Amino acid sequence: GYISVDELRRGIETLPEQVYNETTYYGKWARSMCTILIERGVFTEAELSIYISPVSESQPETEFEAGSDYVRVKTENFLSFCRKPHLRTPGYVHGVVGLVTEKLGRFKAPNSMAFHVENVTQTLYRVRFRQVDIWPMGLYDGLVTDTVDVEIFHPWLLKASQLEYENQNLINDRISPAVPENYCATTSKHDLKSEHEHGHQSHDHGTRAEIEQRAIDAEGPEVIDERFAKGLLSALEDKGIISADELRQAVEQAEASGSVLNGAKIIVKAWRDPAFKHRLVEDANSALRELGLEASNPHAATKLVAVCNTNEVHNIVCCTLCSCYPTGLLGPSPSWYKSRSYRSRVVREPRAVLKEFGTEIPQGCSVQVYDSTADCRYMVIPTPPENISDATDEELLQTITRDMLIGVKR
């Protein structure tokens, strides 16, 4: 294969902090894959950037009108994918709103040229910013009419409003100490009391950081990651490494290879047969072969460990490093199991997490957390119901849920 599981994990761990924090679970996978494929020589940086770059000839550009359109400069994390990009947009204007003063024409994109991709062109604009909007209180000693013009390529610009432009220094306490005495910030150009009169609904503008985050959220990590993943898939298809049909078949096979029903059947067998339960706890992989089931995950050899709930101990499973889970046996893991919240909290405050799932641990019962960090996968054997002898296997199967096998339910 082109990528091993450990390489994939390492690629995720080495993502830039901002990228790691602001991308979705599978978005991290896609970026890691790109990094490893470049390292292995499957693609060059230039080849892959054609498909995954956030700016390309194929992406439509909305024209900005000089003298009338206001724009907000994107923050760097819009363009930070699996590698740090070549930036030609000064960091001091990231997130700031300015007025477009001139359309300078189309030029070769420097961020693409830096990686030997020469067929991408972008429109370059000159944008004017007020100094008091750029620098925090006390860092600019001048008038509110002082400005700076910056040349910025279109992909870095988001449509903004005159209202955002006029009020950004109010929001961020960015009015210079040197503002003339007759300059009234609360009434200059935009009377806040008149907001309702021209359709601007009353709301809390928030800090500049909050405004920047709203701009990021407007596009959303899911949209960005979907575009990134589609670009990677197109690159793999064009390279002849995989086809869309092969990918579909692989997904279907993964989804069909395991199900919660498999786990439920194992539990019922363990409840009914003490000897099988003993073998299951001693060597789950071997015990499952007796039932014609495979305990190891399909993409990597793993050891399944079955742990028993008792009146004295309640077991719960997690993977703090990624989301290790017995997918080959139980099918895809639930989304919450992969979430940062569950992974980080369950080892620190397991009882609180259990309570959020509606699970109350009896007084005097210990909680045992199993953190699956590498080659082991865990499955919880719940305590059997009191009336087990009166129930049929089918009735027992209906009582066993995926959450019980993970341990968030008893």
PDB file of N, CA and C in Angstrom, residues 276-325:
ATOM      1  N   PHE A 276     -17.284 -20.396  27.076  1.00  0.00           N
ATOM      2  CA  PHE A 276     -16.972 -19.495  25.966  1.00  0.00           C
ATOM      3  C   PHE A 276     -16.572 -18.123  26.492  1.00  0.00           C
ATOM      4  N   LYS A 277     -17.279 -17.663  27.517  1.00  0.00           N
ATOM      5  CA  LYS A 277     -16.949 -16.362  28.109  1.00  0.00           C
ATOM      6  C   LYS A 277     -15.512 -16.364  28.621  1.00  0.00           C
ATOM      7  N   HIS A 278     -15.098 -17.452  29.241  1.00  0.00           N
ATOM      8  CA  HIS A 278     -13.726 -17.560  29.742  1.00  0.00           C
ATOM      9  C   HIS A 278     -12.741 -17.482  28.579  1.00  0.00           C
ATOM     10  N   ARG A 279     -13.017 -18.212  27.499  1.00  0.00           N
ATOM     11  CA  ARG A 279     -12.124 -18.176  26.330  1.00  0.00           C
ATOM     12  C   ARG A 279     -12.112 -16.782  25.702  1.00  0.00           C
ATOM     13  N   LEU A 280     -13.263 -16.123  25.707  1.00  0.00           N
ATOM     14  CA  LEU A 280     -13.370 -14.776  25.135  1.00  0.00           C
ATOM     15  C   LEU A 280     -12.492 -13.795  25.896  1.00  0.00           C
ATOM     16  N   VAL A 281     -12.505 -13.888  27.216  1.00  0.00           N
ATOM     17  CA  VAL A 281     -11.693 -12.992  28.040  1.00  0.00           C
ATOM     18  C   VAL A 281     -10.210 -13.328  27.907  1.00  0.00           C
ATOM     19  N   GLU A 282      -9.895 -14.616  27.790  1.00  0.00           N
ATOM     20  CA  GLU A 282      -8.497 -15.043  27.686  1.00  0.00           C
ATOM     21  C   GLU A 282      -7.899 -14.708  26.327  1.00  0.00           C
ATOM     22  N   ASP A 283      -8.636 -14.942  25.251  1.00  0.00           N
ATOM     23  CA  ASP A 283      -8.127 -14.720  23.892  1.00  0.00           C
ATOM     24  C   ASP A 283      -9.320 -14.471  22.972  1.00  0.00           C
ATOM     25  N   ALA A 284      -9.720 -13.219  22.877  1.00  0.00           N
ATOM     26  CA  ALA A 284     -10.929 -12.874  22.129  1.00  0.00           C
ATOM     27  C   ALA A 284     -10.803 -13.201  20.647  1.00  0.00           C
ATOM     28  N   ASN A 285      -9.628 -12.985  20.068  1.00  0.00           N
ATOM     29  CA  ASN A 285      -9.457 -13.261  18.642  1.00  0.00           C
ATOM     30  C   ASN A 285      -9.748 -14.724  18.322  1.00  0.00           C
ATOM     31  N   SER A 286      -9.189 -15.626  19.139  1.00  0.00           N
ATOM     32  CA  SER A 286      -9.406 -17.058  18.915  1.00  0.00           C
ATOM     33  C   SER A 286     -10.853 -17.447  19.184  1.00  0.00           C
ATOM     34  N   ALA A 287     -11.426 -16.900  20.245  1.00  0.00           N
ATOM     35  CA  ALA A 287     -12.806 -17.241  20.594  1.00  0.00           C
ATOM     36  C   ALA A 287     -13.774 -16.833  19.495  1.00  0.00           C
ATOM     37  N   LEU A 288     -13.527 -15.696  18.869  1.00  0.00           N
ATOM     38  CA  LEU A 288     -14.441 -15.230  17.831  1.00  0.00           C
ATOM     39  C   LEU A 288     -14.362 -16.073  16.567  1.00  0.00           C
ATOM     40  N   ARG A 289     -13.208 -16.664  16.327  1.00  0.00           N
ATOM     41  CA  ARG A 289     -13.088 -17.533  15.154  1.00  0.00           C
ATOM     42  C   ARG A 289     -14.009 -18.743  15.285  1.00  0.00           C
ATOM     43  N   GLU A 290     -14.312 -19.138  16.513  1.00  0.00           N
ATOM     44  CA  GLU A 290     -15.252 -20.239  16.732  1.00  0.00           C
ATOM     45  C   GLU A 290     -16.627 -19.896  16.166  1.00  0.00           C
ATOM     46  N   LEU A 291     -16.933 -18.589  16.139  1.00  0.00           N
ATOM     47  CA  LEU A 291     -18.236 -18.129  15.653  1.00  0.00           C
ATOM     48  C   LEU A 291     -18.171 -17.667  14.204  1.00  0.00           C
ATOM     49  N   GLY A 292     -17.000 -17.861  13.585  1.00  0.00           N
ATOM     50  CA  GLY A 292     -16.839 -17.425  12.203  1.00  0.00           C
ATOM     51  C   GLY A 292     -16.670 -15.933  12.059  1.00  0.00           C
ATOM     52  N   LEU A 293     -16.239 -15.266  13.130  1.00  0.00           N
ATOM     53  CA  LEU A 293     -16.046 -13.815  13.114  1.00  0.00           C
ATOM     54  C   LEU A 293     -14.572 -13.471  13.197  1.00  0.00           C
ATOM     55  N   GLU A 294     -14.212 -12.351  12.600  1.00  0.00           N
ATOM     56  CA  GLU A 294     -12.835 -11.880  12.622  1.00  0.00           C
ATOM     57  C   GLU A 294     -12.744 -10.682  13.553  1.00  0.00           C
ATOM     58  N   ALA A 295     -11.897 -10.792  14.580  1.00  0.00           N
ATOM     59  CA  ALA A 295     -11.779  -9.715  15.569  1.00  0.00           C
ATOM     60  C   ALA A 295     -10.847  -8.610  15.120  1.00  0.00           C
ATOM     61  N   SER A 296      -9.892  -8.935  14.267  1.00  0.00           N
ATOM     62  CA  SER A 296      -8.900  -7.944  13.846  1.00  0.00           C
ATOM     63  C   SER A 296      -9.503  -6.979  12.840  1.00  0.00           C
ATOM     64  N   ASN A 297      -9.062  -5.722  12.879  1.00  0.00           N
ATOM     65  CA  ASN A 297      -9.514  -4.748  11.901  1.00  0.00           C
ATOM     66  C   ASN A 297      -8.935  -5.077  10.529  1.00  0.00           C
ATOM     67  N   PRO A 298      -9.651  -4.758   9.444  1.00  0.00           N
ATOM     68  CA  PRO A 298      -9.208  -5.150   8.108  1.00  0.00           C
ATOM     69  C   PRO A 298      -7.938  -4.461   7.632  1.00  0.00           C
ATOM     70  N   HIS A 299      -7.679  -3.226   8.094  1.00  0.00           N
ATOM     71  CA  HIS A 299      -6.539  -2.475   7.587  1.00  0.00           C
ATOM     72  C   HIS A 299      -5.273  -2.652   8.415  1.00  0.00           C
ATOM     73  N   ALA A 300      -5.390  -3.307   9.577  1.00  0.00           N
ATOM     74  CA  ALA A 300      -4.212  -3.524  10.421  1.00  0.00           C
ATOM     75  C   ALA A 300      -4.516  -4.642  11.410  1.00  0.00           C
ATOM     76  N   ALA A 301      -3.514  -5.485  11.659  1.00  0.00           N
ATOM     77  CA  ALA A 301      -3.702  -6.584  12.604  1.00  0.00           C
ATOM     78  C   ALA A 301      -3.857  -6.024  14.013  1.00  0.00           C
ATOM     79  N   THR A 302      -4.962  -6.348  14.660  1.00  0.00           N
ATOM     80  CA  THR A 302      -5.223  -5.836  16.008  1.00  0.00           C
ATOM     81  C   THR A 302      -5.666  -6.972  16.924  1.00  0.00           C
ATOM     82  N   LYS A 303      -5.442  -6.775  18.201  1.00  0.00           N
ATOM     83  CA  LYS A 303      -5.839  -7.743  19.225  1.00  0.00           C
ATOM     84  C   LYS A 303      -7.089  -7.229  19.923  1.00  0.00           C
ATOM     85  N   LEU A 304      -8.131  -8.044  19.939  1.00  0.00           N
ATOM     86  CA  LEU A 304      -9.359  -7.668  20.632  1.00  0.00           C
ATOM     87  C   LEU A 304      -9.277  -8.120  22.083  1.00  0.00           C
ATOM     88  N   VAL A 305      -9.621  -7.214  22.986  1.00  0.00           N
ATOM     89  CA  VAL A 305      -9.638  -7.510  24.415  1.00  0.00           C
ATOM     90  C   VAL A 305     -11.067  -7.332  24.917  1.00  0.00           C
ATOM     91  N   ALA A 306     -11.632  -8.389  25.477  1.00  0.00           N
ATOM     92  CA  ALA A 306     -12.975  -8.329  26.048  1.00  0.00           C
ATOM     93  C   ALA A 306     -12.865  -8.133  27.555  1.00  0.00           C
ATOM     94  N   VAL A 307     -13.553  -7.129  28.078  1.00  0.00           N
ATOM     95  CA  VAL A 307     -13.498  -6.823  29.511  1.00  0.00           C
ATOM     96  C   VAL A 307     -14.900  -6.924  30.092  1.00  0.00           C
ATOM     97  N   CYS A 308     -14.998  -7.480  31.290  1.00  0.00           N
ATOM     98  CA  CYS A 308     -16.303  -7.789  31.892  1.00  0.00           C
ATOM     99  C   CYS A 308     -16.739  -6.739  32.906  1.00  0.00           C
ATOM    100  N   ASN A 309     -17.934  -6.243  32.737  1.00  0.00           N
ATOM    101  CA  ASN A 309     -18.553  -5.444  33.792  1.00  0.00           C
ATOM    102  C   ASN A 309     -18.999  -6.365  34.926  1.00  0.00           C
ATOM    103  N   THR A 310     -18.858  -5.886  36.145  1.00  0.00           N
ATOM    104  CA  THR A 310     -19.338  -6.617  37.319  1.00  0.00           C
ATOM    105  C   THR A 310     -20.047  -5.628  38.234  1.00  0.00           C
ATOM    106  N   ASN A 311     -20.515  -6.094  39.353  1.00  0.00           N
ATOM    107  CA  ASN A 311     -21.127  -5.194  40.332  1.00  0.00           C
ATOM    108  C   ASN A 311     -20.095  -4.273  40.960  1.00  0.00           C
ATOM    109  N   GLU A 312     -18.814  -4.676  40.897  1.00  0.00           N
ATOM    110  CA  GLU A 312     -17.739  -3.896  41.515  1.00  0.00           C
ATOM    111  C   GLU A 312     -17.015  -2.988  40.525  1.00  0.00           C
ATOM    112  N   VAL A 313     -17.045  -3.314  39.225  1.00  0.00           N
ATOM    113  CA  VAL A 313     -16.275  -2.566  38.224  1.00  0.00           C
ATOM    114  C   VAL A 313     -17.132  -2.308  36.988  1.00  0.00           C
ATOM    115  N   HIS A 314     -17.110  -1.040  36.528  1.00  0.00           N
ATOM    116  CA  HIS A 314     -17.737  -0.686  35.250  1.00  0.00           C
ATOM    117  C   HIS A 314     -16.631  -0.257  34.288  1.00  0.00           C
ATOM    118  N   ASN A 315     -16.623  -0.828  33.095  1.00  0.00           N
ATOM    119  CA  ASN A 315     -15.591  -0.550  32.098  1.00  0.00           C
ATOM    120  C   ASN A 315     -16.108   0.393  31.022  1.00  0.00           C
ATOM    121  N   ILE A 316     -15.220   1.254  30.545  1.00  0.00           N
ATOM    122  CA  ILE A 316     -15.550   2.172  29.457  1.00  0.00           C
ATOM    123  C   ILE A 316     -14.333   2.301  28.553  1.00  0.00           C
ATOM    124  N   VAL A 317     -14.575   2.410  27.254  1.00  0.00           N
ATOM    125  CA  VAL A 317     -13.514   2.357  26.249  1.00  0.00           C
ATOM    126  C   VAL A 317     -13.381   3.700  25.542  1.00  0.00           C
ATOM    127  N   CYS A 318     -12.148   4.060  25.201  1.00  0.00           N
ATOM    128  CA  CYS A 318     -11.894   5.267  24.415  1.00  0.00           C
ATOM    129  C   CYS A 318     -10.574   5.109  23.672  1.00  0.00           C
ATOM    130  N   CYS A 319     -10.250   6.118  22.883  1.00  0.00           N
ATOM    131  CA  CYS A 319      -8.921   6.229  22.271  1.00  0.00           C
ATOM    132  C   CYS A 319      -8.578   7.706  22.253  1.00  0.00           C
ATOM    133  N   THR A 320      -7.698   8.124  23.145  1.00  0.00           N
ATOM    134  CA  THR A 320      -7.394   9.555  23.261  1.00  0.00           C
ATOM    135  C   THR A 320      -6.544  10.064  22.109  1.00  0.00           C
ATOM    136  N   LEU A 321      -5.756   9.194  21.479  1.00  0.00           N
ATOM    137  CA  LEU A 321      -4.841   9.650  20.433  1.00  0.00           C
ATOM    138  C   LEU A 321      -5.525   9.808  19.084  1.00  0.00           C
ATOM    139  N   CYS A 322      -6.501   8.976  18.794  1.00  0.00           N
ATOM    140  CA  CYS A 322      -7.231   9.138  17.528  1.00  0.00           C
ATOM    141  C   CYS A 322      -8.662   8.648  17.728  1.00  0.00           C
ATOM    142  N   SER A 323      -8.955   7.425  17.298  1.00  0.00           N
ATOM    143  CA  SER A 323     -10.312   6.896  17.508  1.00  0.00           C
ATOM    144  C   SER A 323     -10.320   5.390  17.306  1.00  0.00           C
ATOM    145  N   CYS A 324      -9.291   4.696  17.789  1.00  0.00           N
ATOM    146  CA  CYS A 324      -9.192   3.244  17.619  1.00  0.00           C
ATOM    147  C   CYS A 324     -10.472   2.571  18.110  1.00  0.00           C
ATOM    148  N   TYR A 325     -10.977   1.646  17.302  1.00  0.00           N
ATOM    149  CA  TYR A 325     -12.290   1.062  17.547  1.00  0.00           C
ATOM    150  C   TYR A 325     -12.355  -0.253  16.774  1.00  0.00           C
TER     151      TYR A 325
END
